[in-house]
């Protein structure tokens, strides 16, 4: 049995507008303010790069610089016990929201809205010669295999989720591991006398925003392994639509 590994180049070869820059163009036409929020967010990796770089490797640049973020916000918004006004116990958490509230729209709702409407242009592509009895692991969210080649859905693993279900979509980077971020910040700030009312809410929010742009490699590997082991006679692997840098 053949196993196909399908990447985004497969959809692009079918004339589909599924590049990161196509997502930017969709946002520019429909939700333009969120482009500025992403590009101007000082605590994302993207902030230190030009616009082309921010979008050419978009998911990687969604990495939250959580240590820098918490250091800056705690330095600027930690409650002032000497102030005449009531200490702003939740000021740090409020600033976390101010910096990252766009994230879930960017990686979930708006992303899904875009990818859901991407279609294969009629007659504007060269149909691939694909064995319809094979099994398929696709890194694409689209249903090109199902809708264009009529591959049974039981033979396909959408490893990063599918347009069939928003809750399955993974768009982001493995570096945004929410539990690791939470533990790291908790270990760093938990000795503070006011940790529970100042840092804890902010750390919870940062880890939640990280989770909205997180790819869980460990879980994905387990799902992939179980899928592949379900086909005991795979004797050929065909890779389509993936690119690799020259070594």
Short mmCIF file of C-alpha atoms in Angstrom, two decimals:
data_model
loop_
_atom_site.label_atom_id
_atom_site.label_comp_id
_atom_site.label_asym_id
_atom_site.label_seq_id
_atom_site.Cartn_x
_atom_site.Cartn_y
_atom_site.Cartn_z
CA UNK A 1 0.00 0.00 0.00
CA UNK A 2 1.11 3.54 -0.74
CA UNK A 3 1.25 6.34 1.82
CA UNK A 4 1.11 9.91 0.54
CA UNK A 5 2.48 12.79 2.61
CA UNK A 6 0.79 15.96 1.37
CA UNK A 7 2.01 19.53 1.98
CA UNK A 8 0.77 23.00 1.05
CA UNK A 9 2.57 22.90 -2.30
CA UNK A 10 -0.07 20.38 -3.36
CA UNK A 11 -2.85 22.94 -2.91
CA UNK A 12 -0.77 25.71 -4.43
CA UNK A 13 -0.16 23.53 -7.49
CA UNK A 14 -3.92 23.33 -7.89
CA UNK A 15 -4.15 27.12 -8.08
CA UNK A 16 -5.44 27.53 -4.55
CA UNK A 17 -4.64 30.73 -2.64
CA UNK A 18 -3.26 29.02 0.48
CA UNK A 19 0.07 30.81 0.99
CA UNK A 20 0.64 32.87 4.15
CA UNK A 21 0.62 36.03 2.04
CA UNK A 22 -2.81 35.05 0.71
CA UNK A 23 -4.00 35.05 4.31
CA UNK A 24 -2.60 38.55 4.73
CA UNK A 25 -4.48 39.71 1.63
CA UNK A 26 -7.68 38.19 2.99
CA UNK A 27 -7.19 40.05 6.27
CA UNK A 28 -6.39 43.30 4.43
CA UNK A 29 -9.75 43.07 2.68
CA UNK A 30 -11.85 41.89 5.61
CA UNK A 31 -10.15 42.51 8.98
CA UNK A 32 -7.38 44.99 8.28
CA UNK A 33 -6.80 46.22 11.84
CA UNK A 34 -5.59 42.81 12.96
CA UNK A 35 -2.63 43.03 10.56
CA UNK A 36 -1.33 46.01 12.53
CA UNK A 37 -1.97 44.25 15.81
CA UNK A 38 0.10 41.27 14.69
CA UNK A 39 2.91 43.27 13.09
CA UNK A 40 3.14 45.76 15.96
CA UNK A 41 2.92 43.30 18.85
CA UNK A 42 6.21 43.85 20.72
CA UNK A 43 6.20 40.42 22.38
CA UNK A 44 5.96 38.24 19.30
CA UNK A 45 9.06 37.06 17.48
CA UNK A 46 7.68 38.80 14.38
CA UNK A 47 8.22 42.26 15.90
CA UNK A 48 11.96 42.21 15.19
CA UNK A 49 11.61 41.40 11.48
CA UNK A 50 10.39 43.19 8.39
CA UNK A 51 6.94 42.66 6.95
CA UNK A 52 7.99 40.15 4.30
CA UNK A 53 9.72 37.94 6.86
CA UNK A 54 6.80 38.15 9.28
CA UNK A 55 4.51 36.63 6.68
CA UNK A 56 6.86 34.27 4.80
CA UNK A 57 7.23 32.07 7.90
CA UNK A 58 4.14 33.25 9.72
CA UNK A 59 3.61 30.41 12.18
CA UNK A 60 7.18 30.52 13.46
CA UNK A 61 6.89 34.26 14.05
CA UNK A 62 3.83 33.77 16.26
CA UNK A 63 6.16 32.67 19.05
CA UNK A 64 5.40 34.62 22.23
CA UNK A 65 8.48 36.09 23.90
CA UNK A 66 6.93 35.39 27.27
CA UNK A 67 9.91 36.09 29.52
CA UNK A 68 10.52 39.52 28.00
CA UNK A 69 6.80 40.24 28.14
CA UNK A 70 6.42 39.44 31.82
CA UNK A 71 9.62 41.26 32.75
CA UNK A 72 8.51 44.45 30.99
CA UNK A 73 4.93 44.37 32.21
CA UNK A 74 5.84 43.63 35.81
CA UNK A 75 8.38 46.43 35.74
CA UNK A 76 5.83 48.91 34.44
CA UNK A 77 2.56 47.74 36.01
CA UNK A 78 3.37 46.08 39.31
CA UNK A 79 1.02 47.55 41.99
CA UNK A 80 2.42 50.65 43.66
CA UNK A 81 1.89 50.24 47.41
CA UNK A 82 2.77 53.90 47.97
CA UNK A 83 0.17 55.26 45.61
CA UNK A 84 -2.84 57.09 47.00
CA UNK A 85 -5.11 55.09 44.73
CA UNK A 86 -6.03 51.46 45.27
CA UNK A 87 -3.23 49.22 43.95
CA UNK A 88 -4.00 47.88 40.47
CA UNK A 89 -3.72 44.22 41.33
CA UNK A 90 -4.85 43.16 37.87
CA UNK A 91 -2.92 45.76 35.88
CA UNK A 92 -0.37 43.24 34.60
CA UNK A 93 -3.11 40.87 33.46
CA UNK A 94 -4.92 43.77 31.75
CA UNK A 95 -1.77 44.64 29.83
CA UNK A 96 -1.38 41.01 28.76
CA UNK A 97 -4.86 41.25 27.25
CA UNK A 98 -3.98 44.54 25.60
CA UNK A 99 -1.00 42.92 23.89
CA UNK A 100 -2.46 39.56 22.88
CA UNK A 101 -6.24 39.80 22.66
CA UNK A 102 -6.06 39.58 18.86
CA UNK A 103 -4.34 36.17 18.92
CA UNK A 104 -7.32 33.85 18.96
CA UNK A 105 -9.07 35.75 16.18
CA UNK A 106 -5.85 35.69 14.17
CA UNK A 107 -5.13 31.97 14.56
CA UNK A 108 -8.66 30.61 14.87
CA UNK A 109 -11.75 32.54 13.79
CA UNK A 110 -10.33 34.71 10.99
CA UNK A 111 -7.95 31.98 9.85
CA UNK A 112 -10.81 29.51 9.63
CA UNK A 113 -12.98 32.06 7.84
CA UNK A 114 -10.24 32.41 5.22
CA UNK A 115 -9.32 28.78 4.70
CA UNK A 116 -12.94 27.65 4.64
CA UNK A 117 -13.63 29.69 1.51
CA UNK A 118 -10.47 28.69 -0.42
CA UNK A 119 -11.53 26.60 -3.41
CA UNK A 120 -9.85 24.79 -6.28
CA UNK A 121 -10.26 26.93 -9.43
CA UNK A 122 -12.23 25.07 -12.07
CA UNK A 123 -10.00 23.63 -14.79
CA UNK A 124 -6.97 25.73 -13.90
CA UNK A 125 -4.73 22.95 -12.62
CA UNK A 126 -3.09 19.74 -13.73
CA UNK A 127 -4.69 16.78 -11.99
CA UNK A 128 -2.16 14.62 -10.15
CA UNK A 129 -1.94 10.89 -10.79
CA UNK A 130 -2.96 9.60 -7.37
CA UNK A 131 -3.71 6.08 -6.19
CA UNK A 132 -7.17 6.39 -4.65
CA UNK A 133 -6.71 3.19 -2.65
CA UNK A 134 -3.73 4.62 -0.77
CA UNK A 135 -3.65 6.27 2.66
CA UNK A 136 -2.87 9.97 3.07
CA UNK A 137 -1.33 12.19 5.72
CA UNK A 138 -1.98 15.81 4.82
CA UNK A 139 -0.64 18.92 6.51
CA UNK A 140 -3.31 20.96 4.75
CA UNK A 141 -6.56 22.14 6.30
CA UNK A 142 -8.41 22.03 2.98
CA UNK A 143 -10.34 19.09 1.56
CA UNK A 144 -8.71 18.96 -1.85
CA UNK A 145 -8.18 15.22 -1.58
CA UNK A 146 -11.80 14.57 -0.66
CA UNK A 147 -13.50 17.07 -2.96
CA UNK A 148 -11.26 16.91 -6.04
CA UNK A 149 -9.92 13.36 -5.97
CA UNK A 150 -12.78 11.73 -4.06
CA UNK A 151 -10.50 10.04 -1.56
CA UNK A 152 -12.51 8.47 1.28
CA UNK A 153 -12.14 10.53 4.45
CA UNK A 154 -11.29 7.39 6.43
CA UNK A 155 -8.10 7.13 4.37
CA UNK A 156 -6.97 10.67 5.22
CA UNK A 157 -5.35 12.10 8.33
CA UNK A 158 -5.47 15.90 8.56
CA UNK A 159 -2.60 16.14 11.02
CA UNK A 160 -3.13 19.86 11.75
CA UNK A 161 -6.90 19.82 11.55
CA UNK A 162 -9.51 20.29 8.86
CA UNK A 163 -11.99 22.90 7.65
CA UNK A 164 -14.67 20.44 8.76
CA UNK A 165 -14.13 21.48 12.38
CA UNK A 166 -12.69 24.75 13.69
CA UNK A 167 -11.78 23.11 17.01
CA UNK A 168 -9.27 20.82 15.25
CA UNK A 169 -7.29 23.62 13.59
CA UNK A 170 -3.68 23.96 14.78
CA UNK A 171 -2.07 27.13 13.47
CA UNK A 172 1.06 28.26 15.26
CA UNK A 173 4.34 26.94 16.59
CA UNK A 174 5.43 24.14 18.95
CA UNK A 175 7.46 26.78 20.82
CA UNK A 176 4.24 28.18 22.32
CA UNK A 177 3.87 25.20 24.67
CA UNK A 178 1.34 26.58 27.18
CA UNK A 179 2.23 24.28 30.08
CA UNK A 180 5.95 24.96 29.70
CA UNK A 181 5.36 28.70 29.57
CA UNK A 182 3.12 28.57 32.65
CA UNK A 183 5.63 26.50 34.64
CA UNK A 184 8.58 28.67 33.66
CA UNK A 185 6.88 31.90 34.67
CA UNK A 186 5.39 30.39 37.81
CA UNK A 187 8.83 29.25 38.96
CA UNK A 188 10.22 32.71 38.31
CA UNK A 189 7.55 34.78 40.06
CA UNK A 190 5.79 32.53 42.60
CA UNK A 191 7.88 33.81 45.54
CA UNK A 192 6.34 37.26 45.23
CA UNK A 193 4.14 38.15 48.22
CA UNK A 194 1.30 39.18 45.95
CA UNK A 195 1.76 36.43 43.36
CA UNK A 196 -1.84 35.17 43.51
CA UNK A 197 -3.38 38.56 42.79
CA UNK A 198 -0.78 40.03 40.44
CA UNK A 199 1.27 37.47 38.55
CA UNK A 200 -0.92 34.37 38.57
CA UNK A 201 -3.79 35.88 36.51
CA UNK A 202 -1.32 37.35 34.01
CA UNK A 203 0.59 34.08 33.64
CA UNK A 204 -2.65 32.21 33.08
CA UNK A 205 -3.59 34.62 30.32
CA UNK A 206 -0.19 34.39 28.61
CA UNK A 207 -0.33 30.60 28.57
CA UNK A 208 -3.89 30.70 27.19
CA UNK A 209 -2.88 33.03 24.37
CA UNK A 210 0.12 30.79 23.66
CA UNK A 211 -2.23 27.84 23.40
CA UNK A 212 -4.20 29.61 20.67
CA UNK A 213 -1.05 29.57 18.49
CA UNK A 214 0.36 26.18 19.47
CA UNK A 215 1.05 22.98 17.56
CA UNK A 216 1.18 19.98 19.86
CA UNK A 217 3.90 17.83 18.30
CA UNK A 218 3.71 15.11 20.93
CA UNK A 219 -0.01 14.53 20.46
CA UNK A 220 0.32 14.85 16.70
CA UNK A 221 3.05 12.21 16.63
CA UNK A 222 0.89 9.79 18.61
CA UNK A 223 -2.05 10.36 16.25
CA UNK A 224 0.22 9.93 13.23
CA UNK A 225 1.75 6.76 14.62
CA UNK A 226 -1.65 5.19 15.29
CA UNK A 227 -2.87 6.14 11.84
CA UNK A 228 0.14 4.67 10.05
CA UNK A 229 0.15 1.50 12.15
CA UNK A 230 -3.43 0.95 11.08
CA UNK A 231 -2.08 0.14 7.63
CA UNK A 232 0.18 -2.85 8.09
CA UNK A 233 1.31 -3.19 4.47
CA UNK A 234 2.65 0.28 3.59
CA UNK A 235 5.55 -0.35 1.23
CA UNK A 236 5.87 2.98 -0.56
CA UNK A 237 5.87 6.57 0.72
CA UNK A 238 5.22 9.40 -1.72
CA UNK A 239 5.83 13.01 -0.68
CA UNK A 240 3.96 15.73 -2.54
CA UNK A 241 3.86 19.47 -1.92
CA UNK A 242 6.65 19.70 0.65
CA UNK A 243 9.84 21.70 0.12
CA UNK A 244 13.16 21.19 1.83
CA UNK A 245 16.10 23.60 2.15
CA UNK A 246 19.34 22.69 0.46
CA UNK A 247 21.87 21.34 2.95
#
